[in-house]
Amino acid sequence: MQQTNIRQIATELVQLLGPTDWAIGGSFLLQSYGIEPQARDLDLVCTLERFEAFKTLLSQYAHAVPVSLHPIYRSKGFARFSKNGLVIELMAGIQVLKDDGLQGFEFQPENTSWQQGLPLMQLSDWLELYQLFERPKRVAQLQQYLDDAHHTIKTDT
């Protein structure tokens, strides 16, 4: 999947879903900051209130892909789509089953950062999600980037 295709689809999604109540995370977010060389898919996080409406819109835009129950992911809303070979995942009410019960992530649409016409999640939110999803390599990768960025900002002031 070429970069322009992913960006093109992301741009089309802004037209489809509108400018509020959702944002892009995952590998596309990391690529936007130069952390990851290539985005593999589009991870969309939205408010629980808008999940069903967005799911309906996406099902008219892309091919719905069946999702099987995951052993620990227990999000209140999750749907997977495919568009020109690109996987698009829509998530809302994100929850993960841990030893001490369900742990959740609350998406805050007001934290969305618009860059090049696309709504991106905060890197710190995605760090929290990678910790929740128990993805240690991603956590270390993102923590390193945030630490480096923090030091750069500190020394410049």
Short mmCIF file of N, CA and C in Angstrom, two decimals:
data_model
loop_
_atom_site.label_atom_id
_atom_site.label_comp_id
_atom_site.label_asym_id
_atom_site.label_seq_id
_atom_site.Cartn_x
_atom_site.Cartn_y
_atom_site.Cartn_z
N MET A 1 0.86 -1.19 0.00
CA MET A 1 0.00 0.00 0.00
C MET A 1 0.90 1.24 0.00
N GLN A 2 0.74 2.05 -0.98
CA GLN A 2 1.54 3.26 -1.06
C GLN A 2 1.04 4.32 -0.08
N GLN A 3 1.98 5.13 0.36
CA GLN A 3 1.67 6.18 1.32
C GLN A 3 0.54 7.08 0.83
N THR A 4 0.60 7.48 -0.43
CA THR A 4 -0.42 8.40 -0.95
C THR A 4 -1.81 7.77 -0.85
N ASN A 5 -1.89 6.46 -1.04
CA ASN A 5 -3.19 5.80 -0.96
C ASN A 5 -3.75 5.87 0.46
N ILE A 6 -2.92 5.63 1.45
CA ILE A 6 -3.38 5.70 2.83
C ILE A 6 -3.81 7.13 3.16
N ARG A 7 -2.99 8.10 2.77
CA ARG A 7 -3.33 9.51 3.04
C ARG A 7 -4.60 9.89 2.28
N GLN A 8 -4.73 9.40 1.05
CA GLN A 8 -5.92 9.69 0.25
C GLN A 8 -7.17 9.14 0.94
N ILE A 9 -7.09 7.90 1.42
CA ILE A 9 -8.24 7.30 2.10
C ILE A 9 -8.53 8.05 3.40
N ALA A 10 -7.49 8.43 4.14
CA ALA A 10 -7.68 9.20 5.37
C ALA A 10 -8.39 10.52 5.07
N THR A 11 -7.99 11.16 3.97
CA THR A 11 -8.62 12.42 3.57
C THR A 11 -10.09 12.19 3.19
N GLU A 12 -10.36 11.10 2.50
CA GLU A 12 -11.74 10.77 2.14
C GLU A 12 -12.58 10.51 3.39
N LEU A 13 -11.97 9.92 4.42
CA LEU A 13 -12.68 9.65 5.67
C LEU A 13 -13.09 10.94 6.38
N VAL A 14 -12.27 11.99 6.26
CA VAL A 14 -12.64 13.28 6.85
C VAL A 14 -13.92 13.78 6.18
N GLN A 15 -13.99 13.62 4.85
CA GLN A 15 -15.20 14.02 4.12
C GLN A 15 -16.39 13.16 4.53
N LEU A 16 -16.15 11.86 4.69
CA LEU A 16 -17.21 10.91 5.00
C LEU A 16 -17.76 11.08 6.42
N LEU A 17 -16.85 11.14 7.40
CA LEU A 17 -17.24 11.13 8.81
C LEU A 17 -17.43 12.53 9.39
N GLY A 18 -16.90 13.54 8.72
CA GLY A 18 -16.97 14.89 9.27
C GLY A 18 -15.77 15.16 10.17
N PRO A 19 -15.65 16.37 10.67
CA PRO A 19 -14.43 16.79 11.38
C PRO A 19 -14.42 16.53 12.90
N THR A 20 -15.47 15.94 13.45
CA THR A 20 -15.50 15.83 14.93
C THR A 20 -15.77 14.40 15.41
N ASP A 21 -15.44 14.17 16.66
CA ASP A 21 -15.76 12.94 17.40
C ASP A 21 -14.97 11.71 16.97
N TRP A 22 -13.88 11.90 16.22
CA TRP A 22 -13.01 10.77 15.86
C TRP A 22 -11.62 11.30 15.54
N ALA A 23 -10.64 10.40 15.57
CA ALA A 23 -9.26 10.77 15.23
C ALA A 23 -8.50 9.52 14.81
N ILE A 24 -7.37 9.75 14.17
CA ILE A 24 -6.53 8.66 13.67
C ILE A 24 -5.40 8.40 14.65
N GLY A 25 -5.14 7.12 14.91
CA GLY A 25 -4.02 6.73 15.76
C GLY A 25 -3.18 5.68 15.06
N GLY A 26 -2.55 4.82 15.86
CA GLY A 26 -1.81 3.68 15.31
C GLY A 26 -0.60 4.04 14.47
N SER A 27 -0.29 3.15 13.52
CA SER A 27 0.94 3.31 12.74
C SER A 27 0.90 4.55 11.85
N PHE A 28 -0.29 4.98 11.41
CA PHE A 28 -0.37 6.19 10.60
C PHE A 28 0.01 7.42 11.45
N LEU A 29 -0.45 7.44 12.69
CA LEU A 29 -0.09 8.51 13.61
C LEU A 29 1.43 8.54 13.81
N LEU A 30 2.01 7.36 14.06
CA LEU A 30 3.47 7.28 14.27
C LEU A 30 4.22 7.72 13.02
N GLN A 31 3.72 7.34 11.86
CA GLN A 31 4.38 7.74 10.62
C GLN A 31 4.29 9.25 10.42
N SER A 32 3.18 9.85 10.81
CA SER A 32 3.00 11.29 10.66
C SER A 32 4.05 12.08 11.45
N TYR A 33 4.56 11.48 12.52
CA TYR A 33 5.59 12.11 13.34
C TYR A 33 6.99 11.61 12.99
N GLY A 34 7.09 10.76 11.97
CA GLY A 34 8.39 10.25 11.56
C GLY A 34 8.93 9.17 12.48
N ILE A 35 8.07 8.60 13.33
CA ILE A 35 8.49 7.56 14.27
C ILE A 35 8.52 6.20 13.57
N GLU A 36 7.58 6.01 12.68
CA GLU A 36 7.41 4.74 11.96
C GLU A 36 7.55 5.04 10.46
N PRO A 37 8.35 4.23 9.73
CA PRO A 37 8.56 4.55 8.31
C PRO A 37 7.33 4.34 7.43
N GLN A 38 6.50 3.37 7.76
CA GLN A 38 5.38 3.03 6.89
C GLN A 38 4.14 2.66 7.70
N ALA A 39 3.03 3.29 7.41
CA ALA A 39 1.76 2.94 8.06
C ALA A 39 1.23 1.66 7.43
N ARG A 40 0.73 0.77 8.25
CA ARG A 40 0.20 -0.50 7.75
C ARG A 40 -1.31 -0.47 7.58
N ASP A 41 -1.97 0.37 8.38
CA ASP A 41 -3.42 0.40 8.37
C ASP A 41 -3.89 1.74 8.92
N LEU A 42 -5.18 1.91 9.02
CA LEU A 42 -5.74 3.12 9.63
C LEU A 42 -6.53 2.71 10.86
N ASP A 43 -6.09 3.18 12.02
CA ASP A 43 -6.80 2.95 13.27
C ASP A 43 -7.56 4.22 13.62
N LEU A 44 -8.89 4.11 13.66
CA LEU A 44 -9.74 5.25 13.98
C LEU A 44 -10.35 5.03 15.36
N VAL A 45 -10.25 6.05 16.20
CA VAL A 45 -10.87 5.99 17.51
C VAL A 45 -11.96 7.06 17.53
N CYS A 46 -13.15 6.68 18.00
CA CYS A 46 -14.25 7.64 18.02
C CYS A 46 -14.99 7.57 19.35
N THR A 47 -15.90 8.50 19.53
CA THR A 47 -16.73 8.49 20.73
C THR A 47 -17.74 7.35 20.62
N LEU A 48 -18.12 6.81 21.76
CA LEU A 48 -19.09 5.72 21.79
C LEU A 48 -20.43 6.18 21.20
N GLU A 49 -20.76 7.44 21.45
CA GLU A 49 -22.05 7.97 20.97
C GLU A 49 -22.14 7.95 19.44
N ARG A 50 -21.02 8.14 18.76
CA ARG A 50 -21.03 8.22 17.30
C ARG A 50 -20.62 6.91 16.62
N PHE A 51 -20.26 5.89 17.40
CA PHE A 51 -19.73 4.65 16.82
C PHE A 51 -20.66 4.03 15.78
N GLU A 52 -21.92 3.83 16.13
CA GLU A 52 -22.84 3.15 15.21
C GLU A 52 -23.04 3.95 13.91
N ALA A 53 -23.14 5.27 14.03
CA ALA A 53 -23.30 6.12 12.84
C ALA A 53 -22.05 6.03 11.96
N PHE A 54 -20.87 6.09 12.57
CA PHE A 54 -19.62 6.00 11.81
C PHE A 54 -19.49 4.62 11.18
N LYS A 55 -19.88 3.59 11.92
CA LYS A 55 -19.81 2.22 11.40
C LYS A 55 -20.70 2.08 10.15
N THR A 56 -21.87 2.65 10.20
CA THR A 56 -22.79 2.62 9.05
C THR A 56 -22.18 3.35 7.86
N LEU A 57 -21.63 4.54 8.09
CA LEU A 57 -21.00 5.29 7.01
C LEU A 57 -19.82 4.53 6.40
N LEU A 58 -18.99 3.94 7.27
CA LEU A 58 -17.83 3.19 6.79
C LEU A 58 -18.25 1.95 6.00
N SER A 59 -19.36 1.32 6.41
CA SER A 59 -19.80 0.12 5.70
C SER A 59 -20.31 0.45 4.30
N GLN A 60 -20.68 1.71 4.07
CA GLN A 60 -21.09 2.14 2.73
C GLN A 60 -19.87 2.54 1.89
N TYR A 61 -18.76 2.87 2.56
CA TYR A 61 -17.55 3.33 1.90
C TYR A 61 -16.56 2.19 1.62
N ALA A 62 -16.51 1.24 2.54
CA ALA A 62 -15.53 0.15 2.47
C ALA A 62 -16.21 -1.18 2.76
N HIS A 63 -15.48 -2.26 2.49
CA HIS A 63 -16.00 -3.61 2.70
C HIS A 63 -15.86 -4.00 4.19
N ALA A 64 -16.96 -4.36 4.83
CA ALA A 64 -16.91 -4.80 6.23
C ALA A 64 -16.22 -6.16 6.32
N VAL A 65 -15.33 -6.30 7.28
CA VAL A 65 -14.60 -7.55 7.49
C VAL A 65 -15.05 -8.14 8.82
N PRO A 66 -15.43 -9.42 8.83
CA PRO A 66 -15.86 -10.04 10.10
C PRO A 66 -14.76 -10.00 11.16
N VAL A 67 -15.16 -9.80 12.40
CA VAL A 67 -14.22 -9.72 13.51
C VAL A 67 -14.56 -10.82 14.51
N SER A 68 -13.56 -11.60 14.89
CA SER A 68 -13.79 -12.63 15.91
C SER A 68 -13.45 -12.06 17.29
N LEU A 69 -14.02 -12.65 18.31
CA LEU A 69 -13.80 -12.19 19.68
C LEU A 69 -12.34 -12.34 20.06
N HIS A 70 -11.76 -11.29 20.59
CA HIS A 70 -10.36 -11.30 21.03
C HIS A 70 -10.31 -11.72 22.50
N PRO A 71 -9.27 -12.47 22.88
CA PRO A 71 -9.20 -12.95 24.28
C PRO A 71 -9.15 -11.86 25.34
N ILE A 72 -8.51 -10.71 25.06
CA ILE A 72 -8.45 -9.67 26.10
C ILE A 72 -9.04 -8.32 25.69
N TYR A 73 -9.18 -8.05 24.39
CA TYR A 73 -9.75 -6.77 23.97
C TYR A 73 -11.26 -6.83 24.11
N ARG A 74 -11.82 -5.88 24.86
CA ARG A 74 -13.25 -5.88 25.15
C ARG A 74 -13.88 -4.51 24.86
N SER A 75 -13.45 -3.87 23.81
CA SER A 75 -14.00 -2.56 23.48
C SER A 75 -15.50 -2.65 23.25
N LYS A 76 -16.20 -1.60 23.65
CA LYS A 76 -17.65 -1.57 23.50
C LYS A 76 -18.04 -1.47 22.03
N GLY A 77 -17.17 -0.86 21.23
CA GLY A 77 -17.42 -0.77 19.80
C GLY A 77 -16.15 -1.09 19.03
N PHE A 78 -16.23 -2.03 18.10
CA PHE A 78 -15.08 -2.37 17.25
C PHE A 78 -15.58 -2.89 15.92
N ALA A 79 -15.04 -2.35 14.84
CA ALA A 79 -15.40 -2.82 13.50
C ALA A 79 -14.18 -2.73 12.61
N ARG A 80 -14.09 -3.65 11.64
CA ARG A 80 -12.96 -3.68 10.72
C ARG A 80 -13.49 -3.62 9.30
N PHE A 81 -12.80 -2.84 8.48
CA PHE A 81 -13.17 -2.66 7.08
C PHE A 81 -11.95 -2.80 6.20
N SER A 82 -12.19 -3.01 4.92
CA SER A 82 -11.10 -3.07 3.95
C SER A 82 -11.45 -2.18 2.77
N LYS A 83 -10.49 -1.34 2.37
CA LYS A 83 -10.68 -0.44 1.23
C LYS A 83 -9.41 -0.49 0.38
N ASN A 84 -9.52 -1.00 -0.83
CA ASN A 84 -8.37 -1.11 -1.73
C ASN A 84 -7.18 -1.80 -1.07
N GLY A 85 -7.45 -2.83 -0.29
CA GLY A 85 -6.39 -3.59 0.37
C GLY A 85 -5.93 -3.00 1.70
N LEU A 86 -6.44 -1.83 2.07
CA LEU A 86 -6.07 -1.20 3.33
C LEU A 86 -7.09 -1.57 4.41
N VAL A 87 -6.58 -2.01 5.57
CA VAL A 87 -7.46 -2.32 6.70
C VAL A 87 -7.73 -1.04 7.48
N ILE A 88 -9.01 -0.80 7.74
CA ILE A 88 -9.45 0.34 8.55
C ILE A 88 -10.15 -0.24 9.77
N GLU A 89 -9.69 0.13 10.96
CA GLU A 89 -10.34 -0.34 12.19
C GLU A 89 -10.94 0.85 12.92
N LEU A 90 -12.19 0.68 13.33
CA LEU A 90 -12.93 1.70 14.08
C LEU A 90 -13.15 1.19 15.50
N MET A 91 -12.71 1.99 16.49
CA MET A 91 -12.81 1.58 17.89
C MET A 91 -13.48 2.66 18.72
N ALA A 92 -14.25 2.23 19.70
CA ALA A 92 -14.87 3.16 20.65
C ALA A 92 -15.05 2.44 21.99
N GLY A 93 -15.00 3.18 23.07
CA GLY A 93 -15.16 2.56 24.39
C GLY A 93 -14.11 1.48 24.60
N ILE A 94 -12.85 1.81 24.33
CA ILE A 94 -11.76 0.83 24.37
C ILE A 94 -11.58 0.29 25.78
N GLN A 95 -11.58 -1.04 25.89
CA GLN A 95 -11.37 -1.72 27.16
C GLN A 95 -10.52 -2.96 26.93
N VAL A 96 -9.68 -3.26 27.91
CA VAL A 96 -8.85 -4.45 27.85
C VAL A 96 -9.02 -5.22 29.16
N LEU A 97 -9.18 -6.52 29.04
CA LEU A 97 -9.31 -7.38 30.22
C LEU A 97 -7.93 -7.63 30.82
N LYS A 98 -7.75 -7.20 32.07
CA LYS A 98 -6.49 -7.38 32.79
C LYS A 98 -6.75 -8.32 33.97
N ASP A 99 -5.68 -8.69 34.67
CA ASP A 99 -5.83 -9.58 35.83
C ASP A 99 -6.78 -9.01 36.87
N ASP A 100 -6.77 -7.68 37.03
CA ASP A 100 -7.61 -7.06 38.05
C ASP A 100 -8.91 -6.48 37.47
N GLY A 101 -9.32 -6.97 36.30
CA GLY A 101 -10.58 -6.52 35.72
C GLY A 101 -10.38 -5.71 34.45
N LEU A 102 -11.45 -5.08 34.01
CA LEU A 102 -11.40 -4.28 32.78
C LEU A 102 -10.72 -2.94 33.01
N GLN A 103 -9.79 -2.58 32.12
CA GLN A 103 -9.19 -1.26 32.14
C GLN A 103 -9.57 -0.58 30.83
N GLY A 104 -9.95 0.68 30.92
CA GLY A 104 -10.43 1.37 29.73
C GLY A 104 -9.63 2.61 29.38
N PHE A 105 -9.88 3.08 28.17
CA PHE A 105 -9.31 4.33 27.68
C PHE A 105 -10.46 5.21 27.23
N GLU A 106 -10.48 6.42 27.72
CA GLU A 106 -11.55 7.36 27.37
C GLU A 106 -11.05 8.32 26.29
N PHE A 107 -11.59 8.20 25.09
CA PHE A 107 -11.22 9.08 23.99
C PHE A 107 -11.77 10.48 24.24
N GLN A 108 -10.90 11.47 24.15
CA GLN A 108 -11.28 12.87 24.34
C GLN A 108 -11.15 13.60 23.00
N PRO A 109 -12.25 13.78 22.27
CA PRO A 109 -12.17 14.40 20.94
C PRO A 109 -11.53 15.79 20.95
N GLU A 110 -11.65 16.50 22.08
CA GLU A 110 -11.08 17.85 22.14
C GLU A 110 -9.54 17.84 22.11
N ASN A 111 -8.93 16.67 22.34
CA ASN A 111 -7.47 16.56 22.29
C ASN A 111 -6.94 16.30 20.88
N THR A 112 -7.84 16.19 19.91
CA THR A 112 -7.45 15.91 18.54
C THR A 112 -6.58 17.04 17.99
N SER A 113 -5.53 16.66 17.30
CA SER A 113 -4.61 17.63 16.70
C SER A 113 -4.75 17.53 15.18
N TRP A 114 -5.10 18.62 14.53
CA TRP A 114 -5.27 18.62 13.07
C TRP A 114 -3.94 18.92 12.41
N GLN A 115 -3.51 17.99 11.55
CA GLN A 115 -2.26 18.17 10.81
C GLN A 115 -2.48 17.77 9.35
N GLN A 116 -2.14 18.67 8.46
CA GLN A 116 -2.31 18.45 7.02
C GLN A 116 -3.73 17.98 6.70
N GLY A 117 -4.71 18.59 7.36
CA GLY A 117 -6.11 18.30 7.08
C GLY A 117 -6.63 17.00 7.67
N LEU A 118 -5.85 16.37 8.55
CA LEU A 118 -6.27 15.10 9.15
C LEU A 118 -6.33 15.19 10.67
N PRO A 119 -7.35 14.58 11.28
CA PRO A 119 -7.46 14.59 12.75
C PRO A 119 -6.60 13.50 13.37
N LEU A 120 -5.57 13.89 14.08
CA LEU A 120 -4.66 12.92 14.70
C LEU A 120 -4.82 12.92 16.21
N MET A 121 -4.72 11.73 16.78
CA MET A 121 -4.74 11.60 18.23
C MET A 121 -3.43 12.13 18.80
N GLN A 122 -3.41 12.40 20.09
CA GLN A 122 -2.19 12.80 20.78
C GLN A 122 -1.28 11.58 20.91
N LEU A 123 0.02 11.78 20.74
CA LEU A 123 0.97 10.67 20.93
C LEU A 123 0.88 10.11 22.35
N SER A 124 0.66 10.98 23.33
CA SER A 124 0.58 10.52 24.72
C SER A 124 -0.64 9.60 24.93
N ASP A 125 -1.74 9.88 24.20
CA ASP A 125 -2.92 9.00 24.29
C ASP A 125 -2.59 7.64 23.68
N TRP A 126 -1.87 7.65 22.57
CA TRP A 126 -1.56 6.39 21.93
C TRP A 126 -0.54 5.60 22.76
N LEU A 127 0.34 6.29 23.47
CA LEU A 127 1.27 5.63 24.39
C LEU A 127 0.45 4.89 25.46
N GLU A 128 -0.56 5.56 25.99
CA GLU A 128 -1.44 4.95 26.99
C GLU A 128 -2.13 3.71 26.40
N LEU A 129 -2.57 3.81 25.14
CA LEU A 129 -3.23 2.66 24.50
C LEU A 129 -2.26 1.51 24.29
N TYR A 130 -1.05 1.80 23.84
CA TYR A 130 -0.06 0.72 23.65
C TYR A 130 0.26 0.04 24.98
N GLN A 131 0.28 0.82 26.08
CA GLN A 131 0.50 0.23 27.40
C GLN A 131 -0.69 -0.68 27.75
N LEU A 132 -1.89 -0.20 27.47
CA LEU A 132 -3.11 -0.96 27.73
C LEU A 132 -3.13 -2.26 26.91
N PHE A 133 -2.71 -2.15 25.63
CA PHE A 133 -2.71 -3.31 24.72
C PHE A 133 -1.51 -4.24 24.95
N GLU A 134 -0.63 -3.86 25.92
CA GLU A 134 0.57 -4.63 26.22
C GLU A 134 1.43 -4.85 24.97
N ARG A 135 1.82 -3.74 24.38
CA ARG A 135 2.69 -3.74 23.20
C ARG A 135 4.02 -3.08 23.59
N PRO A 136 4.90 -3.82 24.31
CA PRO A 136 6.11 -3.22 24.89
C PRO A 136 7.05 -2.56 23.87
N LYS A 137 7.17 -3.12 22.67
CA LYS A 137 8.06 -2.51 21.68
C LYS A 137 7.54 -1.15 21.25
N ARG A 138 6.22 -1.05 21.05
CA ARG A 138 5.61 0.22 20.68
C ARG A 138 5.72 1.22 21.83
N VAL A 139 5.51 0.75 23.05
CA VAL A 139 5.61 1.62 24.22
C VAL A 139 7.03 2.20 24.30
N ALA A 140 8.04 1.35 24.16
CA ALA A 140 9.43 1.81 24.23
C ALA A 140 9.75 2.78 23.09
N GLN A 141 9.28 2.46 21.89
CA GLN A 141 9.51 3.31 20.72
C GLN A 141 8.90 4.70 20.92
N LEU A 142 7.68 4.73 21.38
CA LEU A 142 6.97 6.00 21.57
C LEU A 142 7.52 6.77 22.77
N GLN A 143 7.85 6.05 23.85
CA GLN A 143 8.41 6.70 25.04
C GLN A 143 9.74 7.36 24.70
N GLN A 144 10.56 6.67 23.91
CA GLN A 144 11.85 7.21 23.49
C GLN A 144 11.65 8.49 22.69
N TYR A 145 10.70 8.47 21.76
CA TYR A 145 10.42 9.65 20.94
C TYR A 145 9.95 10.82 21.81
N LEU A 146 9.02 10.54 22.71
CA LEU A 146 8.49 11.59 23.58
C LEU A 146 9.57 12.14 24.52
N ASP A 147 10.44 11.25 25.03
CA ASP A 147 11.55 11.69 25.88
C ASP A 147 12.50 12.58 25.10
N ASP A 148 12.85 12.17 23.87
CA ASP A 148 13.76 12.96 23.04
C ASP A 148 13.14 14.31 22.72
N ALA A 149 11.86 14.31 22.37
CA ALA A 149 11.16 15.56 22.04
C ALA A 149 11.12 16.47 23.26
N HIS A 150 10.92 15.87 24.44
CA HIS A 150 10.86 16.63 25.68
C HIS A 150 12.21 17.29 25.95
N HIS A 151 13.30 16.54 25.78
CA HIS A 151 14.64 17.09 26.01
C HIS A 151 14.94 18.21 25.02
N THR A 152 14.53 18.02 23.78
CA THR A 152 14.77 19.02 22.74
C THR A 152 14.07 20.32 23.13
N ILE A 153 12.84 20.22 23.56
CA ILE A 153 12.07 21.40 23.93
C ILE A 153 12.72 22.06 25.16
N LYS A 154 13.14 21.23 26.12
CA LYS A 154 13.75 21.75 27.34
C LYS A 154 15.03 22.53 27.05
N THR A 155 15.91 21.99 26.20
CA THR A 155 17.19 22.64 25.96
C THR A 155 17.05 23.88 25.10
N ASP A 156 15.98 23.97 24.33
CA ASP A 156 15.78 25.16 23.48
C ASP A 156 15.25 26.35 24.26
N THR A 157 14.74 26.12 25.46
CA THR A 157 14.13 27.24 26.19
C THR A 157 15.12 27.84 27.19
#
